[in-house]
Amino acid sequence: MSTMTMAKTGLKEADKNFRLSETEFEQLLTQLQEGKEQLFESIFLVQFEPAMNYLKKRFNTEHELAYDSVMTTMTDFFYRLKSGKVKYGNLRYLFNQMLVQEYYRRYKKEWQYEEFDGIDLVDDDGQEEEIMIFFDYAFNRLGAACQELLRAYYYQGVSYPTLAEQLGKSQAAIRKQKQRCQQHLKSLFRALLEQNSL
Amino acid sequence: MKTIWDYLHNRLSPEEDEQLTRQLFRTYFSEVDGTRQQRWAQLLSENKGIERRQKIIKRDAKKQTPIRWIAILAAAGATALLLLFIGGSNKGDDLQQQVQAYIEVIYPESEIRKGEAAELEEQEILARLAYNEQRFAEAELLWQRLSEQYPTVFEYKFLQALSALYQPSPNYEEVGLIMEGITTNSRFWGEQARWYLALIRLKQNRNEDAQLLLRYIIEKDDWKSSEAAKLLERLDDLYF
């Protein structure tokens, strides 16, 4: 392969990957795992507007819906990268797929939280802050797969069929995996609370 | 009152357990993601001027692509030339020729923009190429296939209708139906489709329908509102 062809191939690959070379991508992952978000933010800022315009043009969507969809997708992408599950290859394609899925989810109004019927997290002794600190500690000790699954299911309200499709598993397998993750989280959480006799 | 201990010792009903888990995640991620997203929103606002809520921009300040300006100027030029040549013809012919002049200015929105090609499907690229090269029969078919595949993408329907309109002896009834559908379903493409629908109604001599559409465009100060005003003036001349 000539030097020119190699350079062109390299540029094409970089374009598919938000203009990142494979080495830069590895750097990004390392930084995210170390809790440094600056590199991600610099990519995020550049991609935000084109991503919004892509949604507006493709779906004729309103500005706010496009903004919210991109913001959520960026956040999800951030977690996916951080968990190390994203491989270098065609990051742009993966991101666009996630963006379209997020748009459809919002468009179909799947993005809705259930109302709670009065179950309180704790007694009235102001311990919620401490509890959330331990929850944070326990959650960050879970494996990346469990973190992603629980966040998607409980926080984002992604349904079992959608999760099954996204993760390439059966709904029953997702249900079981979610149960195992939840129990593991509970045991870590309980151990922490007991140790600190809250 | 149920407590975190009841939850952690599995003393809640399955429904309560699910609700509390959801509540924990909601509290936790609202805080974590909320803080991060606020920072991002601030960065976007400061560095790129992107806000969640769009600022109201005066019509005059609306962004116009150079190509669209060229199209508008070309349309104005074509109209002026036409008016010079057809000075002696009657008012009805005059109006029809003006309508035709507006139709003949090819809508310039189908360019493949730099950096966008990777996201476009092969079929869409082919449709855009056919449209840009004015192979309208082929373009119509390709846009129609895409419209069937992605029924919510009104740009495809719009370009399908335009591709049909630009062919010799178009079926105005069919094109009008597509444009009408777009006007009721899509805010952005609907604005542009309404202008073409007005032209189509004039071609069909459905002048009253055209008048209503033109008045709407003028009232809303929509796309092509100044051209709509000119057409409406000519249309009114026919009756007085």
XYZ file of C-alpha atoms in Angstrom:
438
model
C 0.000 0.000 0.000
C 1.367 3.428 -0.929
C 1.993 6.083 1.743
C -0.777 8.233 0.231
C -3.310 5.355 0.343
C -2.321 4.564 3.916
C -2.753 8.197 4.893
C -6.187 8.304 3.217
C -7.257 5.099 4.987
C -6.063 6.555 8.276
C -8.062 9.734 7.723
C -11.178 7.749 6.817
C -10.829 5.657 9.977
C -10.325 8.786 12.063
C -13.411 10.381 10.535
C -15.490 7.352 11.498
C -14.143 7.726 15.009
C -14.782 11.387 15.753
C -11.385 12.260 14.240
C -9.620 10.219 16.897
C -6.757 7.924 16.015
C -6.684 4.547 17.738
C -3.960 5.792 20.113
C -5.991 8.886 20.993
C -9.019 6.686 21.586
C -7.012 4.518 24.006
C -5.904 7.722 25.754
C -9.515 8.820 26.036
C -10.492 5.515 27.674
C -7.571 5.702 30.103
C -8.479 9.270 31.035
C -12.129 8.378 31.597
C -11.172 5.465 33.802
C -8.983 7.827 35.793
C -11.962 10.164 36.220
C -10.611 12.811 33.802
C -13.346 14.065 31.521
C -11.663 16.947 29.642
C -10.823 15.006 26.471
C -14.330 13.578 26.305
C -15.724 17.077 26.750
C -13.662 18.462 23.904
C -15.058 15.763 21.590
C -18.519 16.270 22.993
C -18.518 19.999 22.273
C -17.562 19.493 18.641
C -20.096 16.737 18.017
C -23.086 18.194 19.796
C -24.318 20.583 17.119
C -23.874 18.246 14.109
C -25.677 15.532 16.071
C -28.563 17.903 16.827
C -28.741 18.995 13.194
C -28.732 15.361 12.083
C -31.835 14.696 14.224
C -33.538 17.901 13.165
C -32.987 17.165 9.517
C -33.738 13.464 9.584
C -36.793 13.579 11.833
C -37.812 17.189 11.490
C -37.637 17.311 15.249
C -37.924 20.370 17.432
C -34.842 22.029 18.906
C -35.444 21.063 22.540
C -36.178 17.434 21.759
C -33.021 17.260 19.629
C -30.988 18.929 22.400
C -32.279 16.565 25.087
C -31.806 13.494 22.902
C -28.190 14.415 22.128
C -27.474 15.296 25.777
C -28.783 11.919 26.988
C -26.989 10.018 24.227
C -23.739 11.812 25.076
C -24.195 10.789 28.709
C -24.918 7.165 27.776
C -21.960 7.155 25.416
C -19.791 8.515 28.211
C -20.789 5.582 30.450
C -20.265 3.064 27.673
C -16.801 4.385 26.980
C -15.981 4.480 30.660
C -17.063 0.869 31.099
C -14.573 -0.092 28.356
C -17.264 -1.800 26.294
C -16.833 0.370 23.215
C -14.203 -0.697 20.733
C -12.409 1.508 18.213
C -13.790 0.990 14.724
C -16.825 3.075 13.903
C -17.663 5.180 16.920
C -19.727 7.605 14.844
C -21.993 4.818 13.605
C -22.486 3.477 17.128
C -23.204 6.964 18.430
C -25.732 7.657 15.680
C -27.485 4.363 16.372
C -27.743 5.256 20.055
C -28.931 8.746 19.156
C -31.711 7.514 16.895
C -32.801 4.981 19.548
C -32.853 7.725 22.179
C -34.818 9.997 19.887
C -37.412 7.294 19.219
C -37.645 6.568 22.947
C -38.365 10.196 23.703
C -40.581 10.621 20.675
C -42.720 7.642 21.736
C -42.716 9.072 25.260
C -40.970 6.064 26.766
C -38.981 8.571 28.812
C -41.307 8.730 31.764
C -40.727 8.135 35.386
C -43.261 6.303 37.463
C -44.782 8.206 40.301
C -43.979 6.787 43.696
C -46.726 6.085 46.139
C -45.195 7.437 49.290
C -42.472 4.939 50.187
C -39.730 6.887 51.884
C -36.119 5.979 51.597
C -35.277 6.540 55.245
C -36.779 7.665 58.515
C -36.949 11.362 59.171
C -33.478 11.564 60.618
C -31.766 13.159 57.651
C -29.618 10.227 56.613
C -30.357 10.362 52.907
C -27.064 12.035 52.066
C -25.035 9.362 53.870
C -27.098 6.627 52.277
C -26.391 8.015 48.827
C -22.662 8.130 49.595
C -22.752 4.413 50.414
C -24.928 3.726 47.392
C -22.315 5.468 45.239
C -19.584 3.376 46.807
C -21.528 0.129 46.303
C -22.592 0.973 42.748
C -19.013 1.726 41.724
C -17.945 -1.701 42.946
C -20.283 -3.435 40.537
C -18.955 -4.701 37.222
C -19.384 -2.498 34.150
C -22.083 -4.753 32.657
C -24.187 -4.594 35.834
C -23.733 -0.833 36.121
C -24.879 -0.291 32.571
C -27.843 -2.645 32.836
C -29.134 -1.304 36.161
C -28.718 2.316 35.123
C -30.541 1.704 31.851
C -33.381 -0.202 33.502
C -33.927 1.740 36.719
C -32.851 5.238 35.815
C -33.539 5.547 32.118
C -36.569 3.284 32.185
C -35.408 1.246 29.172
C -37.772 -1.714 28.739
C -36.737 -5.379 28.724
C -37.453 -5.798 24.980
C -35.294 -2.772 24.124
C -32.496 -3.920 26.425
C -32.663 -7.425 24.946
C -32.318 -5.951 21.471
C -29.505 -3.599 22.458
C -27.487 -6.258 24.275
C -28.276 -9.095 21.879
C -29.802 -11.355 24.540
C -33.213 -12.825 25.277
C -35.606 -10.933 27.530
C -35.495 -13.782 30.061
C -31.688 -13.588 30.162
C -31.834 -9.835 30.722
C -34.382 -10.254 33.507
C -32.159 -12.805 35.272
C -29.035 -10.730 34.817
C -30.821 -7.678 36.206
C -31.954 -9.653 39.268
C -28.433 -10.936 39.923
C -26.987 -7.432 39.560
C -29.599 -5.954 41.859
C -28.948 -8.573 44.529
C -25.207 -8.032 44.261
C -25.699 -4.285 44.634
C -27.922 -4.829 47.663
C -25.376 -7.079 49.364
C -22.565 -4.570 48.793
C -24.779 -1.746 49.981
C -25.915 -3.667 53.085
C -22.352 -4.621 54.016
C -21.273 -0.983 53.805
C -24.161 0.264 55.900
C -23.573 -2.429 58.521
C -19.860 -1.699 58.683
C -20.610 1.923 59.279
C -23.559 1.051 61.579
C -25.763 3.693 60.048
C -42.698 3.717 57.617
C -40.566 1.464 55.408
C -36.848 2.007 55.807
C -33.691 1.262 53.934
C -33.150 -1.699 56.320
C -36.446 -3.278 55.293
C -35.299 -2.904 51.735
C -31.840 -4.324 52.289
C -33.189 -7.277 54.277
C -35.748 -8.047 51.566
C -38.693 -7.278 53.815
C -40.556 -5.269 51.182
C -43.055 -6.641 48.685
C -41.607 -7.181 45.187
C -43.442 -4.048 43.953
C -42.125 -1.922 46.827
C -38.654 -3.345 46.309
C -38.743 -2.347 42.636
C -40.029 1.115 43.482
C -37.335 1.746 46.059
C -34.577 0.522 43.784
C -35.868 2.853 41.100
C -36.001 5.691 43.612
C -32.404 5.070 44.699
C -31.216 5.103 41.089
C -33.265 8.160 40.294
C -31.858 10.093 43.251
C -28.313 8.967 42.566
C -28.186 9.557 38.807
C -30.196 12.766 38.902
C -27.428 14.124 41.056
C -24.476 12.606 39.176
C -25.743 13.049 35.589
C -27.469 16.313 36.430
C -24.229 17.892 37.624
C -22.320 16.644 34.578
C -25.011 17.727 32.121
C -25.203 21.164 33.727
C -21.467 21.561 33.185
C -21.788 20.418 29.564
C -24.719 22.752 28.984
C -22.641 25.623 30.331
C -19.696 24.698 28.086
C -22.007 24.468 25.070
C -23.554 27.807 25.845
C -20.263 29.600 26.449
C -18.190 28.050 23.659
C -20.743 27.314 20.970
C -23.715 29.502 21.809
C -25.958 26.430 21.923
C -28.856 26.733 24.365
C -31.564 24.233 25.223
C -34.214 26.815 24.536
C -33.853 28.448 21.154
C -33.705 32.207 21.081
C -36.420 33.851 19.037
C -34.750 35.152 15.913
C -36.337 37.853 13.823
C -37.366 36.737 10.377
C -34.880 39.134 8.770
C -32.030 37.563 10.654
C -32.974 34.026 9.610
C -30.055 32.091 8.199
C -30.200 31.778 4.463
C -27.731 29.540 2.693
C -25.944 31.204 -0.227
C -27.500 28.608 -2.534
C -30.976 29.559 -1.347
C -30.200 33.234 -1.911
C -29.039 32.425 -5.401
C -32.275 30.517 -5.976
C -34.348 33.420 -4.700
C -32.449 35.910 -6.858
C -32.712 33.574 -9.839
C -36.438 33.271 -9.273
C -36.774 37.048 -9.035
C -34.669 37.483 -12.182
C -36.607 34.868 -14.095
C -39.854 36.496 -13.045
C -38.654 39.960 -14.099
C -37.561 38.656 -17.513
C -40.820 36.868 -17.949
C -42.747 40.006 -17.142
C -40.793 41.933 -19.771
C -41.532 39.343 -22.442
C -45.137 38.730 -21.653
C -46.203 42.321 -21.256
C -48.853 42.001 -23.928
C -50.431 38.731 -22.835
C -53.573 38.526 -20.785
C -53.605 38.446 -16.994
C -54.405 34.713 -16.683
C -51.500 33.677 -18.910
C -49.312 36.125 -17.074
C -50.096 34.461 -13.764
C -49.594 30.965 -15.135
C -46.216 31.887 -16.569
C -45.142 33.359 -13.287
C -46.197 30.181 -11.492
C -44.260 28.103 -13.995
C -41.203 30.300 -13.497
C -41.360 29.696 -9.768
C -41.740 25.938 -10.277
C -38.809 25.802 -12.664
C -36.364 27.107 -10.083
C -35.073 23.813 -8.751
C -35.316 23.575 -5.014
C -31.655 23.475 -3.937
C -31.832 21.511 -0.742
C -30.629 18.153 -1.895
C -26.909 18.657 -1.822
C -24.789 16.088 -0.023
C -23.047 18.112 2.583
C -19.432 17.557 3.478
C -18.985 15.155 6.335
C -22.555 13.934 6.102
C -22.126 11.187 3.548
C -20.988 8.635 6.104
C -24.337 8.894 7.851
C -26.438 8.619 4.748
C -27.602 5.299 3.591
C -26.582 4.177 0.145
C -30.114 4.559 -1.160
C -30.313 8.123 0.082
C -27.013 9.002 -1.569
C -28.316 7.605 -4.863
C -31.548 9.576 -4.510
C -29.682 12.802 -3.792
C -27.342 12.243 -6.720
C -30.246 11.551 -9.088
C -32.022 14.674 -7.842
C -28.928 16.869 -8.100
C -28.269 15.618 -11.614
C -31.903 16.350 -12.476
C -32.731 12.723 -13.262
C -36.107 13.361 -11.688
C -37.963 10.188 -12.725
C -35.268 8.076 -11.093
C -35.070 10.402 -8.102
C -38.832 10.200 -7.568
C -38.700 6.419 -7.412
C -35.759 6.407 -4.998
C -37.318 9.024 -2.702
C -40.589 7.113 -2.767
C -38.822 3.932 -1.601
C -37.110 5.868 1.177
C -40.414 7.498 2.202
C -42.004 4.088 2.509
C -39.077 2.873 4.575
C -38.961 5.964 6.816
C -42.490 7.357 6.880
C -41.661 9.968 9.524
C -38.858 11.570 7.483
C -40.802 14.252 5.680
C -37.806 15.503 3.764
C -37.961 12.283 1.707
C -41.643 12.807 0.906
C -40.983 16.445 0.035
C -38.160 15.588 -2.363
C -40.266 12.776 -3.825
C -43.042 15.276 -4.554
C -40.591 17.808 -6.002
C -38.986 15.162 -8.211
C -42.440 14.380 -9.554
C -43.233 18.064 -10.019
C -40.093 18.737 -12.056
C -40.890 16.058 -14.618
C -42.628 16.913 -17.898
C -46.441 16.824 -17.540
C -46.557 16.158 -13.814
C -49.624 14.690 -12.184
C -50.563 17.769 -10.125
C -53.292 15.930 -8.255
C -50.858 13.303 -6.929
C -48.078 15.772 -6.152
C -50.596 18.040 -4.433
C -51.759 15.164 -2.227
C -48.211 14.482 -1.042
C -47.528 18.170 -0.406
C -50.819 18.489 1.469
C -49.860 15.536 3.681
C -46.536 17.198 4.487
C -48.182 20.521 5.397
C -50.333 18.827 8.018
C -47.621 16.605 9.479
C -44.362 18.486 9.463
C -43.663 21.962 10.742
C -40.381 22.563 8.892
C -41.034 20.768 5.613
C -44.691 21.760 5.802
C -43.726 25.425 5.437
C -41.938 24.724 2.181
C -44.523 22.224 0.957
C -47.288 24.851 1.429
C -45.602 27.148 -1.104
C -45.401 24.395 -3.697
C -48.961 23.341 -2.925
C -50.085 26.900 -3.669
C -48.243 26.772 -7.021
C -49.812 23.411 -7.806
C -53.296 24.705 -7.005
C -52.669 27.605 -9.384
C -51.556 25.192 -12.087
C -54.789 23.308 -11.506
C -56.740 26.589 -11.729
C -57.984 26.003 -8.199
C -57.499 29.680 -7.512
C -59.568 29.929 -4.352
C -57.580 27.137 -2.693
C -54.392 28.857 -3.836
C -55.537 32.169 -2.385
C -56.104 30.585 1.018
C -52.653 29.016 0.982
C -50.942 32.205 -0.171
C -52.707 34.265 2.497
C -51.593 31.771 5.130
C -47.961 32.011 3.934
C -48.104 35.809 4.025
C -49.781 35.959 7.445
C -47.261 33.579 8.984
C -44.377 35.255 7.177
C -43.355 31.773 6.078
C -40.843 30.727 3.470
C -41.459 32.588 0.148
C -43.890 35.019 1.760
C -42.823 37.929 -0.471
C -43.298 35.787 -3.607
C -46.642 34.676 -2.214
C -47.664 38.324 -1.824
C -46.786 38.992 -5.479
C -48.767 35.991 -6.651
C -51.738 36.926 -4.523
C -51.699 40.426 -5.949
C -51.786 39.017 -9.487
C -54.484 36.591 -8.516
C -56.600 39.413 -7.106
C -56.060 41.360 -10.367
C -57.859 38.560 -12.210
C -61.071 39.326 -10.354
C -61.024 43.123 -10.346
